[in-house]
């Protein structure tokens, strides 16, 4: 049970970064974002996306416009703002830093009970 | 075969099964109300609705004509319930909720807010017993039903009347929130969602099971007959008691008006005189009239409300309901006892007092005494101008009337009791004969 919680916590933390990454190539709508997340093998409950997108828009990182679609209801297309782009770059750096930490810890050996990085 | 309806999402029409629609509506209402508290929440609810519409379109594009309840379940599962969806801040909320104190606090709050509903998912006839069990926290509903069946017999069928009363007055648990309150569970969006999903599963099973409509109808019929037979012998006496009650109520209304009418015809009109002649104090009469009015109007009001009550209006709170029932019972007791007192007074006391009054009057030539002064004079005047013979007539008329009404009412009461006792004897002997028949067959 606790494992599930930690795993979903990790995913939740990454979600915002992932969404910004997806949008850096161009505008996209909610369903499409979900599909791409699935393609990228990130398992997430669809519904978590909507409050997140709403918050990002409120914080000024995204903006959206409505477009009609040939089949079905009109769609909201989200796009990164200036603030969004700079936030994305900051997150890139943060992510790289985290990845380094994890790599160091994973490759470290144990000598006399003391963990030493290689 | 399921009923199918057409819904309109953002200008596109979709064909959806009725049960699927109910589930979807519950889900969306839940979502909307949860997010109504959060800024920008409406937008999230709209986004969800858009997503649902897109998924519907996808289903249609894949060749599906009608959206079924399984489709909706899957969609709900994909999109998730509001607590699953909520953003980073709520993670902390969820964690503290999971910690012992907060959860048990919610649970006990749920238990306190428990309300009485009829449980129509778990019903034999009207779901009254099961609903009552949930309200009182009783686990074993079957035991309750058996207890009720036994009670039916011993209460002369009154409990069947009570059951019907409850069936009419207690509301059915319809929405997910209703059901949670019925069980006394805490009402939060997560629980509502779970309940919504559970209800969908139950509805599906029910549809699959009762596909033979005749079988389920017969089943209900058999159950109803079972209860009726159990209460049958008691019911005979119960029906008699009921007719007695009706007779009494009719007499209740007739007697005072009759008395007043009769006496005013004879020129002796005020309640004062009435009470003096018959021997019971004035206030008894007024108490009785008020009580009788209450006894008649409360059930009429209840029936009226049941017939005209629409789902949108709020139900009467259980406190008000309980108060009304209590008032009715008290009024009935007061009416019956004041009525009893009055008839007794009329039959016995009235006669005696009347005779005393007549004797006194004859001896002294003065028909006063217990009457008030103004009345003394008016009666004296009236009688002064009347012959001796006519005075006799008046006296006899008053006497006959007073005694006659008293006797008539007494007869009605006696007759009803006789009929009731005869019915009881009848019932008893038939039960006895069945019992002896059983014994003799066993001995063989």
XYZ file of C-alpha atoms in Angstrom, chain B residues 15-375:
361
model
C -27.779 7.838 -27.689
C -27.311 6.592 -24.165
C -29.011 3.947 -22.020
C -31.083 5.392 -19.223
C -29.149 3.687 -16.432
C -25.888 4.828 -17.999
C -27.246 8.355 -18.086
C -28.195 8.239 -14.396
C -24.711 7.071 -13.488
C -23.083 9.733 -15.628
C -25.288 12.451 -14.209
C -24.454 11.432 -10.642
C -20.778 11.442 -11.493
C -20.892 14.868 -13.103
C -23.026 16.406 -10.364
C -20.600 15.059 -7.802
C -17.674 16.492 -9.766
C -19.302 19.863 -10.105
C -20.260 20.201 -6.504
C -16.783 19.167 -5.370
C -15.135 21.743 -7.592
C -17.638 24.463 -6.854
C -15.632 25.205 -3.717
C -12.386 25.673 -5.606
C -11.472 28.712 -7.628
C -11.552 27.948 -11.312
C -13.296 24.748 -10.393
C -16.114 25.207 -12.833
C -13.596 25.109 -15.618
C -12.315 21.746 -14.461
C -15.822 20.357 -14.362
C -16.369 21.667 -17.889
C -13.133 20.077 -19.051
C -14.303 16.754 -17.691
C -17.589 17.110 -19.509
C -15.722 17.861 -22.720
C -13.558 14.828 -22.232
C -16.640 12.670 -21.733
C -18.109 14.035 -24.957
C -14.908 13.264 -26.826
C -14.848 9.719 -25.549
C -18.489 9.307 -26.550
C -17.619 10.508 -30.036
C -14.798 8.000 -30.180
C -17.164 5.201 -29.221
C -19.547 6.232 -31.935
C -16.788 6.419 -34.507
C -15.918 2.848 -33.610
C -19.391 1.777 -34.631
C -21.206 1.801 -31.295
C -24.786 3.016 -31.568
C -25.741 3.254 -27.937
C -23.603 4.142 -24.941
C -24.025 1.544 -22.213
C -23.485 1.619 -18.486
C -20.273 -0.359 -18.902
C -18.969 2.374 -21.206
C -19.770 5.034 -18.638
C -18.158 2.997 -15.879
C -14.998 2.698 -17.879
C -14.965 6.393 -18.620
C -15.416 7.223 -14.949
C -12.623 4.836 -14.142
C -10.351 6.500 -16.669
C -11.024 10.058 -15.656
C -11.129 9.252 -11.955
C -13.075 10.598 -8.998
C -12.532 14.143 -7.696
C -10.212 13.201 -4.849
C -8.002 11.236 -7.196
C -7.839 14.174 -9.536
C -7.108 16.888 -7.084
C -3.892 18.794 -7.460
C -0.757 18.854 -5.301
C -2.186 20.689 -2.272
C -4.779 18.097 -1.577
C -2.184 15.342 -1.258
C -1.425 16.653 2.185
C -5.112 16.790 2.966
C -5.535 13.162 1.957
C -2.640 12.114 4.140
C -3.933 13.807 7.257
C -7.411 12.462 6.557
C -6.002 8.962 6.465
C -4.532 9.439 9.918
C -6.721 7.906 12.589
C -8.325 10.918 14.239
C -9.668 12.722 11.242
C -11.129 9.581 9.742
C -12.912 8.427 12.842
C -14.146 11.961 13.409
C -15.705 11.868 9.943
C -17.168 8.456 10.598
C -18.780 9.451 13.851
C -20.138 12.575 12.192
C -21.666 10.375 9.545
C -23.247 8.231 12.193
C -24.734 11.224 13.958
C -26.259 12.560 10.801
C -27.962 9.271 10.055
C -31.406 9.720 8.561
C -34.307 7.357 8.139
C -34.889 6.209 4.581
C -36.581 3.262 2.940
C -33.997 0.954 1.446
C -35.520 0.018 -1.894
C -32.449 -1.939 -2.951
C -32.970 -4.403 -0.125
C -36.716 -4.661 0.053
C -39.365 -7.311 0.376
C -42.264 -4.956 -0.031
C -41.431 -1.346 0.631
C -37.992 -1.486 2.186
C -39.408 -0.150 5.449
C -37.902 -2.784 7.751
C -34.483 -2.709 6.097
C -34.431 1.085 6.179
C -35.353 1.081 9.843
C -32.591 -1.437 10.564
C -30.004 0.790 8.885
C -31.215 3.757 10.898
C -31.006 1.916 14.188
C -27.744 0.221 13.294
C -29.178 -3.272 13.430
C -27.145 -5.740 11.371
C -29.470 -8.683 11.024
C -32.355 -7.542 8.861
C -33.861 -11.003 8.496
C -34.272 -11.272 12.259
C -36.049 -7.926 12.233
C -38.411 -9.090 9.541
C -39.292 -12.216 11.472
C -39.848 -10.122 14.584
C -42.119 -7.865 12.585
C -44.089 -10.832 11.274
C -44.645 -12.060 14.827
C -45.616 -8.571 15.889
C -48.179 -8.519 13.094
C -50.030 -11.358 14.661
C -49.996 -10.129 18.212
C -50.912 -6.569 17.459
C -54.174 -7.419 15.743
C -52.908 -6.140 12.462
C -52.107 -2.698 13.792
C -48.489 -3.092 12.827
C -49.553 -3.663 9.233
C -51.312 -0.325 9.368
C -48.177 1.216 10.862
C -46.095 -0.384 8.130
C -48.310 1.117 5.450
C -48.080 4.470 7.174
C -44.294 4.242 7.127
C -44.340 3.135 3.524
C -46.235 6.264 2.637
C -44.375 8.733 4.818
C -40.740 7.602 4.927
C -38.816 8.693 1.816
C -36.985 6.304 -0.471
C -33.204 6.479 -0.586
C -32.675 7.541 -4.198
C -29.366 9.366 -4.653
C -25.916 8.192 -3.588
C -25.905 10.844 -0.886
C -29.231 9.497 0.437
C -27.814 6.002 0.675
C -24.716 7.184 2.508
C -26.866 9.051 5.016
C -29.093 6.035 5.400
C -26.153 3.862 6.399
C -24.730 6.659 8.502
C -21.503 6.822 6.507
C -19.540 10.048 6.138
C -20.564 12.022 3.100
C -17.541 13.123 1.112
C -16.898 13.099 -2.634
C -14.852 9.895 -2.525
C -17.575 8.020 -0.699
C -20.222 9.423 -3.017
C -18.297 8.264 -6.032
C -17.850 4.779 -4.602
C -21.523 4.614 -3.815
C -22.422 5.784 -7.320
C -20.294 3.024 -8.824
C -21.664 0.423 -6.450
C -25.193 1.428 -7.323
C -24.438 0.939 -10.998
C -23.206 -2.592 -10.344
C -26.293 -3.433 -8.315
C -28.554 -2.018 -11.010
C -26.838 -4.174 -13.621
C -27.229 -7.328 -11.544
C -30.832 -6.531 -10.880
C -31.530 -6.081 -14.577
C -29.840 -9.364 -15.369
C -31.606 -11.294 -12.644
C -35.126 -10.092 -13.152
C -35.103 -10.516 -16.879
C -38.103 -12.728 -16.390
C -40.538 -10.117 -15.200
C -43.245 -12.615 -14.397
C -41.018 -14.488 -11.963
C -40.130 -11.392 -9.982
C -43.728 -10.238 -9.869
C -44.831 -13.590 -8.528
C -42.023 -13.403 -5.986
C -43.255 -10.075 -4.673
C -46.795 -11.389 -4.633
C -45.803 -14.431 -2.607
C -43.972 -12.269 -0.064
C -46.915 -9.926 0.298
C -49.306 -12.833 0.765
C -46.961 -14.291 3.375
C -47.140 -11.180 5.516
C -50.850 -10.791 5.003
C -51.664 -14.344 6.022
C -49.525 -13.967 9.122
C -51.388 -10.901 10.172
C -54.680 -12.180 8.833
C -56.249 -13.439 11.998
C -55.033 -10.439 13.817
C -56.165 -8.335 10.896
C -59.783 -9.353 11.283
C -59.857 -7.954 14.748
C -57.786 -5.048 13.557
C -60.320 -4.201 10.877
C -63.079 -4.351 13.441
C -61.147 -2.071 15.732
C -60.632 0.224 12.812
C -64.345 0.358 12.059
C -64.971 0.926 15.729
C -62.562 3.808 15.570
C -64.382 5.204 12.558
C -67.727 4.831 14.299
C -66.355 6.532 17.360
C -64.908 9.371 15.332
C -68.174 9.892 13.510
C -70.016 9.838 16.802
C -67.423 12.202 18.208
C -68.438 14.771 15.705
C -72.128 14.016 15.868
C -72.593 14.103 19.608
C -71.545 17.598 20.525
C -73.152 19.185 17.498
C -76.253 17.133 18.037
C -76.368 18.133 21.639
C -75.826 21.755 20.919
C -78.325 21.707 18.092
C -80.906 19.924 20.203
C -80.567 22.214 23.114
C -80.611 25.342 21.069
C -83.806 24.109 19.469
C -85.297 23.858 22.914
C -84.149 27.327 23.753
C -81.489 26.303 26.208
C -78.437 26.990 24.192
C -75.268 27.834 26.034
C -72.558 25.309 26.927
C -73.030 26.396 30.472
C -76.524 24.985 30.523
C -75.363 21.944 28.667
C -72.696 21.222 31.167
C -75.026 21.772 34.057
C -77.724 19.529 32.692
C -75.345 16.785 31.700
C -72.948 17.174 34.566
C -69.566 17.563 32.928
C -67.619 20.771 33.005
C -67.616 23.033 29.976
C -63.950 22.749 29.241
C -64.292 19.039 28.593
C -66.505 19.767 25.641
C -64.117 22.296 24.158
C -61.113 20.076 24.804
C -62.886 17.320 23.030
C -63.794 19.452 20.026
C -60.228 20.704 19.630
C -58.798 17.220 20.024
C -61.246 15.765 17.523
C -60.333 18.399 14.982
C -56.638 17.616 15.422
C -57.277 13.888 15.115
C -59.086 14.361 11.838
C -56.896 16.968 10.224
C -53.417 15.571 10.832
C -53.937 12.378 8.808
C -55.666 14.385 6.083
C -52.681 16.722 5.968
C -50.268 13.814 5.839
C -52.141 12.205 2.969
C -52.308 15.520 1.178
C -48.554 16.015 1.497
C -47.763 12.533 0.276
C -49.922 12.977 -2.780
C -48.698 16.429 -3.716
C -45.070 16.188 -2.624
C -42.621 16.680 -5.454
C -39.025 15.470 -5.317
C -37.643 18.972 -5.526
C -39.218 20.108 -2.285
C -37.432 19.337 0.904
C -38.793 16.494 2.947
C -40.273 17.269 6.327
C -37.567 16.999 8.919
C -37.809 13.943 11.080
C -38.309 16.136 14.137
C -41.397 17.753 12.655
C -42.690 14.398 11.503
C -42.199 12.862 14.917
C -43.846 15.839 16.570
C -46.894 15.543 14.325
C -47.299 11.841 15.024
C -46.914 12.423 18.746
C -49.450 15.247 18.666
C -51.879 13.042 16.795
C -51.556 10.235 19.296
C -52.007 12.608 22.229
C -55.004 14.265 20.559
C -56.553 10.871 19.903
C -56.127 9.900 23.540
C -57.569 13.196 24.721
C -60.492 12.989 22.297
C -61.324 9.440 23.273
C -61.115 10.098 26.968
C -63.120 13.299 26.881
C -65.625 11.574 24.674
C -65.859 8.701 27.098
C -66.349 11.080 29.964
C -69.040 12.995 28.151
C -71.048 9.952 27.153
C -70.802 8.548 30.634
C -71.889 11.879 31.970
C -74.790 12.027 29.571
C -75.996 8.574 30.339
C -75.772 8.562 34.061
C -74.920 11.846 35.573
C -77.168 13.740 33.221
C -80.146 11.667 34.197
C -79.534 12.053 37.868
C -78.881 15.720 37.790
C -81.792 16.275 35.558
C -84.066 14.485 37.980
C -82.697 16.462 40.906
C -83.206 19.673 39.066
C -86.722 18.699 38.077
C -87.596 17.677 41.621
C -86.191 20.820 43.135
C -87.976 22.892 40.608
C -91.297 21.242 41.284
C -90.965 21.601 45.012
C -89.971 25.210 45.021
C -91.727 26.259 41.832
C -88.414 27.740 40.898
C -86.415 26.058 38.182
C -83.108 27.499 39.187
C -80.435 26.300 41.513
C -77.254 25.429 39.758
C -77.968 27.711 36.881
C -76.400 31.070 36.712
C -78.494 34.070 37.498
C -79.163 35.312 33.999
C -80.228 31.885 32.926
